XYZ file of C-alpha atoms in Angstrom:
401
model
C 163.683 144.404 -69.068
C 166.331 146.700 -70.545
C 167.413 146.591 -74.039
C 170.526 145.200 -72.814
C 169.132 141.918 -71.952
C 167.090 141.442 -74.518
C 167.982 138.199 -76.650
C 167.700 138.309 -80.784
C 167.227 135.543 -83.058
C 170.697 135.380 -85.671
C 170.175 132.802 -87.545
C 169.294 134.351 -90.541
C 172.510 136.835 -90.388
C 174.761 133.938 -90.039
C 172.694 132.336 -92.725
C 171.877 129.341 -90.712
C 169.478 126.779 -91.674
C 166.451 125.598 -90.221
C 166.606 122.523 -87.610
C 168.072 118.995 -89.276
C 165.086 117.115 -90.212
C 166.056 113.513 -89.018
C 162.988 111.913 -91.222
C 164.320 113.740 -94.249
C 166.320 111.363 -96.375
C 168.373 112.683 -99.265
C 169.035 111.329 -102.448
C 172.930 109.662 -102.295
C 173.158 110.599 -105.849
C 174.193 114.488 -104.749
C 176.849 113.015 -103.960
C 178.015 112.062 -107.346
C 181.121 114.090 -108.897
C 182.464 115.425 -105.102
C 185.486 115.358 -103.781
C 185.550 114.729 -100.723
C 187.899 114.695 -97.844
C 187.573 112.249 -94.900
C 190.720 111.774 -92.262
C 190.678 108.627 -90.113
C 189.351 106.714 -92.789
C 190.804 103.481 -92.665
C 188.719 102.032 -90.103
C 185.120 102.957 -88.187
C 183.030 105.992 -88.636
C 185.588 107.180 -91.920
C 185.678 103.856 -93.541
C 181.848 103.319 -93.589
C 181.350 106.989 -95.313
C 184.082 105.892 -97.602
C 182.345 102.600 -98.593
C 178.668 104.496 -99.205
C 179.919 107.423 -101.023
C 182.056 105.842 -103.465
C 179.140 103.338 -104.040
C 176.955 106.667 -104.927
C 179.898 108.026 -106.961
C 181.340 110.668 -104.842
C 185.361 111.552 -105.642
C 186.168 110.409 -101.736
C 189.934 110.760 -100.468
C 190.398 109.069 -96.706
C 193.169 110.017 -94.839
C 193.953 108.909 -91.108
C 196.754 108.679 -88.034
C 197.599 106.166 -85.889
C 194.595 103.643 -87.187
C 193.981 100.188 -86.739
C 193.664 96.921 -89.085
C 190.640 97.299 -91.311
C 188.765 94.529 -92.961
C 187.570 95.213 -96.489
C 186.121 92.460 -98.409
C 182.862 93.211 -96.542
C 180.401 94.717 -98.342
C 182.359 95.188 -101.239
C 179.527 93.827 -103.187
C 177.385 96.706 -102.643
C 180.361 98.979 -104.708
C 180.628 96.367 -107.563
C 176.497 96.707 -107.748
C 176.878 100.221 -108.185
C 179.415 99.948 -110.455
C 177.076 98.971 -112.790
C 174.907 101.737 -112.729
C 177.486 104.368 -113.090
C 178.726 103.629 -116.220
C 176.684 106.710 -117.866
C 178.563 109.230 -115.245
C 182.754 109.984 -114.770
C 184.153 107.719 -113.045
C 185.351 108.702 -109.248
C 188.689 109.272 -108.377
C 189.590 108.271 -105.163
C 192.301 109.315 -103.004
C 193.125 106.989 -99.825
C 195.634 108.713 -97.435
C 196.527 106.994 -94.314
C 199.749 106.624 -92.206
C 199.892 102.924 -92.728
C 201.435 101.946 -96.138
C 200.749 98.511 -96.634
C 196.986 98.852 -95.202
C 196.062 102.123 -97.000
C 197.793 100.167 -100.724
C 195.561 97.331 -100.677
C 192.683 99.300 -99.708
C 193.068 100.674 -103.010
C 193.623 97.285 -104.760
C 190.308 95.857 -103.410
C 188.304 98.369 -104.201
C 189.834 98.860 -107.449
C 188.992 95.619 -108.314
C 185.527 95.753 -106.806
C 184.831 98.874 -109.076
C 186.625 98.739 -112.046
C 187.909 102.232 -110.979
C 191.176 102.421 -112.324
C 191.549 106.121 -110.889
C 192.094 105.315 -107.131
C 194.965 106.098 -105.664
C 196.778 105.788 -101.810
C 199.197 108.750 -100.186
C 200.204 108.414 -96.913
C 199.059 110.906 -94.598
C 199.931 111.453 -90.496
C 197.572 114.171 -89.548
C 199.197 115.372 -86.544
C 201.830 116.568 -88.860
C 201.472 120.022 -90.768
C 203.892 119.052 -94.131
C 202.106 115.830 -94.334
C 198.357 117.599 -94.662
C 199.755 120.755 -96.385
C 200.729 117.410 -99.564
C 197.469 115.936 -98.738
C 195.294 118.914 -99.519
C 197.834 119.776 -102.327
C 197.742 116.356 -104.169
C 193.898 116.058 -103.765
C 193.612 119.500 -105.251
C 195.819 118.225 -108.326
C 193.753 114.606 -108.647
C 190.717 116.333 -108.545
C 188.671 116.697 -111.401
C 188.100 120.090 -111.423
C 190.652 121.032 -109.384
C 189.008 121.830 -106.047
C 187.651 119.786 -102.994
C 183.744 120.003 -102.119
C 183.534 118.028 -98.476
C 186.041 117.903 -96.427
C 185.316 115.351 -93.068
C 187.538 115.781 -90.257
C 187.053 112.722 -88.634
C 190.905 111.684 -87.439
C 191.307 110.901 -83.677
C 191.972 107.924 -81.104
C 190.807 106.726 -77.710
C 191.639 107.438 -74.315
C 195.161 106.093 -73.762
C 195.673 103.542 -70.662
C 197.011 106.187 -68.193
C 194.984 107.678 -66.430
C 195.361 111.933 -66.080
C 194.143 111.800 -62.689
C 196.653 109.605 -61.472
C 200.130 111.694 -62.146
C 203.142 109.301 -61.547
C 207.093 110.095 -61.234
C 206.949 113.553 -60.712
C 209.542 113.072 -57.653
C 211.769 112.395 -59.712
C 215.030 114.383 -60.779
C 213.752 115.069 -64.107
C 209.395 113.874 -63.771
C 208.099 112.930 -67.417
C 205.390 114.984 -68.692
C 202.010 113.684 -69.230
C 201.553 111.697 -72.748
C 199.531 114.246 -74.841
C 199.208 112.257 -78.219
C 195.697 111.958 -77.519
C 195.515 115.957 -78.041
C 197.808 115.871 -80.776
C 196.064 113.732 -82.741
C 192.216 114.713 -81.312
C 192.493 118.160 -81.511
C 196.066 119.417 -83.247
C 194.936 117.497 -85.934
C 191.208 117.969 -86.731
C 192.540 121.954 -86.264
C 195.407 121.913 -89.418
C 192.306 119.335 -91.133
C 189.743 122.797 -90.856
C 192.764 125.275 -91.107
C 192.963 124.209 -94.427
C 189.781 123.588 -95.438
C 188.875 127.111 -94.914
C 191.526 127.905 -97.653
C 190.317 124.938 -100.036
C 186.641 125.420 -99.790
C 186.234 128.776 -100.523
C 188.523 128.184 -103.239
C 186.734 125.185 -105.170
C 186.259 126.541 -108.635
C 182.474 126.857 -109.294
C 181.205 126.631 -105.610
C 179.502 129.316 -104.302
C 178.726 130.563 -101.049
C 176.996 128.113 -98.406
C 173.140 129.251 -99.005
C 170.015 126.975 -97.165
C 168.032 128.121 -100.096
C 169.781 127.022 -102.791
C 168.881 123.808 -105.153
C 170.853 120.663 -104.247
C 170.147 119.126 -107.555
C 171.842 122.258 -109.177
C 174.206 122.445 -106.935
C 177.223 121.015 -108.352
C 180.113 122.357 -106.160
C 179.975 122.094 -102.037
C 181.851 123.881 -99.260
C 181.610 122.029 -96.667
C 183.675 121.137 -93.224
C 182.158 118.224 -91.270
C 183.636 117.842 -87.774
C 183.420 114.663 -86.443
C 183.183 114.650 -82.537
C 182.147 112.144 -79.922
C 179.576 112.255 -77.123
C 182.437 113.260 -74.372
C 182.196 116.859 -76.246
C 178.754 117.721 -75.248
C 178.905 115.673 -71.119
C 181.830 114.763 -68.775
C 183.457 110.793 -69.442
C 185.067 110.027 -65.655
C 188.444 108.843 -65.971
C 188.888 109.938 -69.945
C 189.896 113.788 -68.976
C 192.077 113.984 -71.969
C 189.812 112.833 -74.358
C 186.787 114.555 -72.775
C 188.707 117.769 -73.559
C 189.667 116.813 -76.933
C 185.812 116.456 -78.042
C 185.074 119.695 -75.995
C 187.531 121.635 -78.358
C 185.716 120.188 -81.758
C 182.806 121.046 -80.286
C 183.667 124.867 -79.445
C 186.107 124.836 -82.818
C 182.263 124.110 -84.745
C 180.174 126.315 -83.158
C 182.894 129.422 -83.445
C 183.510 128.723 -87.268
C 179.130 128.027 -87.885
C 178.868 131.579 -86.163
C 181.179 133.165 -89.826
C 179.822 131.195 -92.165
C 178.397 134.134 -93.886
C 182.168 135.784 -94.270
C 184.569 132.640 -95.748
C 181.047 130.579 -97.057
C 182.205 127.983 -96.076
C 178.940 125.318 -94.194
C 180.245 123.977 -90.529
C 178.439 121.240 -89.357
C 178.879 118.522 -86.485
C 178.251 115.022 -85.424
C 178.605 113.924 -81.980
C 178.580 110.059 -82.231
C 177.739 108.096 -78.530
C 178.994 104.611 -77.885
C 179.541 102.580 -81.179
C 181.353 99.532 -82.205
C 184.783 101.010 -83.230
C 188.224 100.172 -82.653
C 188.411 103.049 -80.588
C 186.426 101.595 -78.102
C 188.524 99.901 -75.157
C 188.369 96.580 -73.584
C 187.931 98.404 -70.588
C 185.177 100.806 -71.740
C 183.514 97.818 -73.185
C 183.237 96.362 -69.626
C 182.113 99.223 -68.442
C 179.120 99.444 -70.699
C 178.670 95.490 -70.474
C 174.494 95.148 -71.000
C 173.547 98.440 -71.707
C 172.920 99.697 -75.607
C 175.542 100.767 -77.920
C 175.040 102.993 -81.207
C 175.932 101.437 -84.243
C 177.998 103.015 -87.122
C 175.693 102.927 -89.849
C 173.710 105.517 -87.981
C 177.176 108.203 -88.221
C 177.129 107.128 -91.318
C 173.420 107.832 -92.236
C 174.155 111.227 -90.241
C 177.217 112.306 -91.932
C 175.571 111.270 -95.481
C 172.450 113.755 -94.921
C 175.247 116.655 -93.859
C 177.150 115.760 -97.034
C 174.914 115.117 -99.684
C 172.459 118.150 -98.730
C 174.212 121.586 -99.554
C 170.826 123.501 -97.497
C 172.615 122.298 -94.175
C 174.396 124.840 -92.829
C 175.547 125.522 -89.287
C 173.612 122.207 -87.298
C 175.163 119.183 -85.284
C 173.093 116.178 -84.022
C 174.179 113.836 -81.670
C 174.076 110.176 -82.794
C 172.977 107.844 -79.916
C 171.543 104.280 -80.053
C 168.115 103.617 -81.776
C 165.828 103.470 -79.460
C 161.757 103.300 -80.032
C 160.261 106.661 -78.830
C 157.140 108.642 -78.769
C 157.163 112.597 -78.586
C 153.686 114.068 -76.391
C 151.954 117.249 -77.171
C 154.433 118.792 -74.976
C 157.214 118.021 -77.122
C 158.754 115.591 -74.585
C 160.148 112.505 -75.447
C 160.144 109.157 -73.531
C 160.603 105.644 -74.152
C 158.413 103.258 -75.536
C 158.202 99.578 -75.129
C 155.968 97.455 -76.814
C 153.839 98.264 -79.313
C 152.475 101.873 -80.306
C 151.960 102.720 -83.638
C 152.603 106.343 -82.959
C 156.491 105.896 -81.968
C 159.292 105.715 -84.560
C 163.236 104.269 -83.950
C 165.471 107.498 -83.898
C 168.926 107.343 -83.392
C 169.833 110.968 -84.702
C 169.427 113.725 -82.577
C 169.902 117.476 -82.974
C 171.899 119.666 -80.303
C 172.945 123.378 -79.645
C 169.400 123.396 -81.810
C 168.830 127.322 -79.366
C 172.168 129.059 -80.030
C 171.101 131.686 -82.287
C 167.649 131.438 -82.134
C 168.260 133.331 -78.396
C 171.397 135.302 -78.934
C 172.609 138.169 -76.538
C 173.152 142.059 -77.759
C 176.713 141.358 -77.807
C 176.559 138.667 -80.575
C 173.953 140.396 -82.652
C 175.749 143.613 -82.731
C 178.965 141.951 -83.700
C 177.380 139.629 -86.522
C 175.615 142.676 -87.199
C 178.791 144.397 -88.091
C 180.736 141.888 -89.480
C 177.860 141.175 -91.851
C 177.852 144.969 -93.164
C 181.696 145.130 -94.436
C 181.175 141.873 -96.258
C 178.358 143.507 -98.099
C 180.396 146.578 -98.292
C 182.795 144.795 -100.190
C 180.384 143.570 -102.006
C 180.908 142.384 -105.783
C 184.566 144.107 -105.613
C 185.189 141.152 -103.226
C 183.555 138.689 -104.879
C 185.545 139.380 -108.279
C 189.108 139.022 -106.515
C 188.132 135.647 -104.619
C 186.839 134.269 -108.486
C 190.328 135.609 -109.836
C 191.762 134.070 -107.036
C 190.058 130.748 -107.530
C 190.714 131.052 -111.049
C 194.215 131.908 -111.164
C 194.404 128.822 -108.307
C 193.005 126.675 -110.912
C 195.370 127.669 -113.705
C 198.217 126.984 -111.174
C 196.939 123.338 -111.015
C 196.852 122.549 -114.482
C 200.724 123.401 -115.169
C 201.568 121.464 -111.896
C-alpha cells in the first residue's frame, strides 16, 4: 500500500478527547458560576437544561424563535430546593431571551420567585435575525459577571412544516410561489449566526483558556464551549421531512468542520443528535406514524447535554440520544437487545457517533492539520499576548458600557 493511502490517527493534533464515557457522571456543581447560552429555550430540549442548570447554579441565558407555550410551575420545586444550598455561592444571573414577550416575562417571574434570584432577567430574541443575536450576545456579555460567556447551546429550530417538498404546487402559474424555507431559516440560518458568534465570544471570555482534555474541571473556572444541538434526521434520511432532514445534515457537517480547528480559535465543538422525544416539535402526524413503537425522552438530552457542559475534558465528540433500551455488549463488541432479566445488561440511552473520524484520517487531512497546527505554534506566545490584550481591552469596554 502506498504512502498515499495510508490513514493517520489526528486526534491528538486537533486535540480531541478520548471517546464520551456514557457511565461517567459529572458533578452538576461545574456548572456553578457559567454563563451559559441556550437558544430555543422556552420549551423542550432548551427548557429542561435551563431548569437543571440554574438548579446547580449555572449563569444560564435561553433564547429561542418561533416557540411554543411552555408550562413552568413543574418542577419548580427542585430550583427552590437548591436555592437553599446556594446561599454560600453568587447568586446566578439569568438571562431569558425568546421571541415571545409575554411567555419569556413570566418565565422570569416564576422562577424568580421559585429562587429568590432577584438577578434574572428576559430580552427578546428571534434567532433567524442577525441584529437581534448581535444584542443578545452583546447584553449577555454586559450581565455577565465577569464579562464573558462560557457555554453557549445552539439549540433553536422547528419541525417539518405541513407541505410537503416533494409535492411542488402552483408552479404553472404566472408568477409560481417559491417553496416556504423558514424551516432553513430558522434550522440552519440560525444555529449558523448562534456559532458565528460564539467563535468571537468564547475565545474572548476573560480567564478561559484554550479547550484542553487534560485539564482539571474542578480548576477550571472559565469554559469555551459551542454545543450544537441536532436531531436524528442529521445522521439517516426522514421520508417526507426533506427540508428538515437537510437542516440537521448541515449542523451535523457545521460540527464536525469546526471540531476539526479546535486547536486554532480553542474553542470545544461538541454535538447531540436527539431521536424521537416528547417535544412540541413533534407532529400529530409524526406521532401517528410512530404510534406503538418507543420514543426517547428529554431528560436523557438533558443528561447528555449536562455531561458536554459541565465537563471542560470533552472536546470534539457527539452522541446520539435514542430511547433507553436494556442491552448487553458480547466479547465482540456487538450490541443487541435484551429482554428479561440478565444481570450483565445496563439501560443506555446515550450513544456516541462519528466515534472513527480522526482516529482513521487520510494524508490529505493530516498534512493540512499538520500545517495549520505549525503557524499556530509559530505564533506562539506573540499570539497568545494580543488575544489576552484583546480579551482584556474587551473587558474594559464592558465595564464603561
Amino acid at each position: 500500500m502506498g504512502q498515499e493511502a495510508m490513514k493517520h490517527p489526528l486526534g491528538h493534533l486537533i486535540r480531541q478527547s478520548p471517546p464520551f464515557d456514557a457511565d461517567h457522571i459529572p458533578d452538576d456543581s461545574w456548572m456553578k458560576d457559567k454563563v451559559v447560552v441556550i437558544t430555543g429555550g422556552a420549551s423542550g430540549f432548551g427548557l429542561g437544561m435551563f431548569k437543571r442548570w440554574a438548579a446547580a447554579g449555572a449563569v444560564v441565558k435561553r433564547s429561542t424563535a418561533l416557540s411554543e407555550a411552555i408550562v413552568v410551575q413543574r418542577d419548580l420545586s427542585r430550583l427552590e430546593e437548591s436555592a437553599s444550598d446556594r446561599h454560600a455561592d453568587p447568586s446566578p444571573t439569568l438571562v431569558v431571551a425568546d421571541i415571545n414577550v409575554a411567555k419569556g416575562d413570566q418565565l422570569v417571574r416564576d422562577v424568580r420567585r421559585a429562587t429568590g434570584n432577584p438577578n434574572l432577567h428576559f430580552i427578546h430574541c428571534d434567532v433567524t435575525d442577525w441584529p437581534s443575536q448581535v444584542s443578545l450576545f452583546r447584553e449577555t456579555a454586559k450581565l455577565s459577571p465577569h464579562g464573558g460567556i462560557d457555554t453557549v447551546v445552539a439549540n433553536a429550530g422547528i419541525g417539518a412544516g405541513k407541505k410537503s417538498f416533494e409535492e411542488p404546487s402552483d408552479l404553472d402559474l404566472a408568477n409560481p410561489p417559491p417553496p416556504d424555507i423558514s424551516i432553513l431559516d430558522v434550522n440552519l440560518k440560525g444555529i449558523v449566526y448562534t456559532s458565528y458568534l460564539a467563535l468571537w465570544y468564547l475565545p474572548r471570555n476573560p480567564g478561559s483558556s484554550p479547550a484542553d482534555p487534560n485539564c482539571v474541571p474542578i480548576q477550571t473556572n472559565r469554559d469555551r464551549h459551542l454545543l450544537l444541538i441536532g436531531s436524528i434526521a442529521g445522521l439517516m434520511a426522514i421520508p417526507g421531512a426533506t427540508l428538515y432532514g437537510a437542516s440537521k445534515h448541515a449542523v451535523v457537517g457545521l460540527y464536525r468542520n469546526l471540531r476539526a480547528s479546535s486547536f486554532m480559535h480553542g474553542v470545544r465543538v461538541n454535538l447531540i443528535c436527539p431521536y424521537f422525544v416528547e417535544t412540541p416539535l413533534l407532529t400529530a402526524q409524526t406521532r401517528a406514524i410512530l404510534a406503538g413503537g418507543v420514543l426517547g425522552k428529554e431528560e436523557d438530552v438533558v443528561e447528555a447535554a449536562t455531561r458536554f457542559a459541565a465537563d471542560p475534558r470533552v472536546v470534539g465528540r457527539a452522541v446520539g440520544v435514542n430511547p433507553k433500551l436494556k442491552v448487553k455488549q458480547d466479547v465482540g463488541g456487538e450490541w443487541s437487545l435484551v429482554e428479561g432479566e440478565d444481570q450483565d445488561a445496563e439501560q443506555r440511552a446515550i450513544w456516541e457517533v462519528y466515534l472513527h473520524d480522526f482516529e482513521d484520517a487520510d494524508v490529505f487531512q493530516r498534512r493540512i492539520i499538520t500545517l495549520i497546527n505549525r503557524a499556530t505554534e509559530i505564533r506562539g506566545w506573540v499570539g497568545w499576548a494580543q488575544d489576552m490584550v484583546r480579551a482584556l481591552a474587551y473587558g474594559l469596554r464592558s465595564l464603561w458600557a
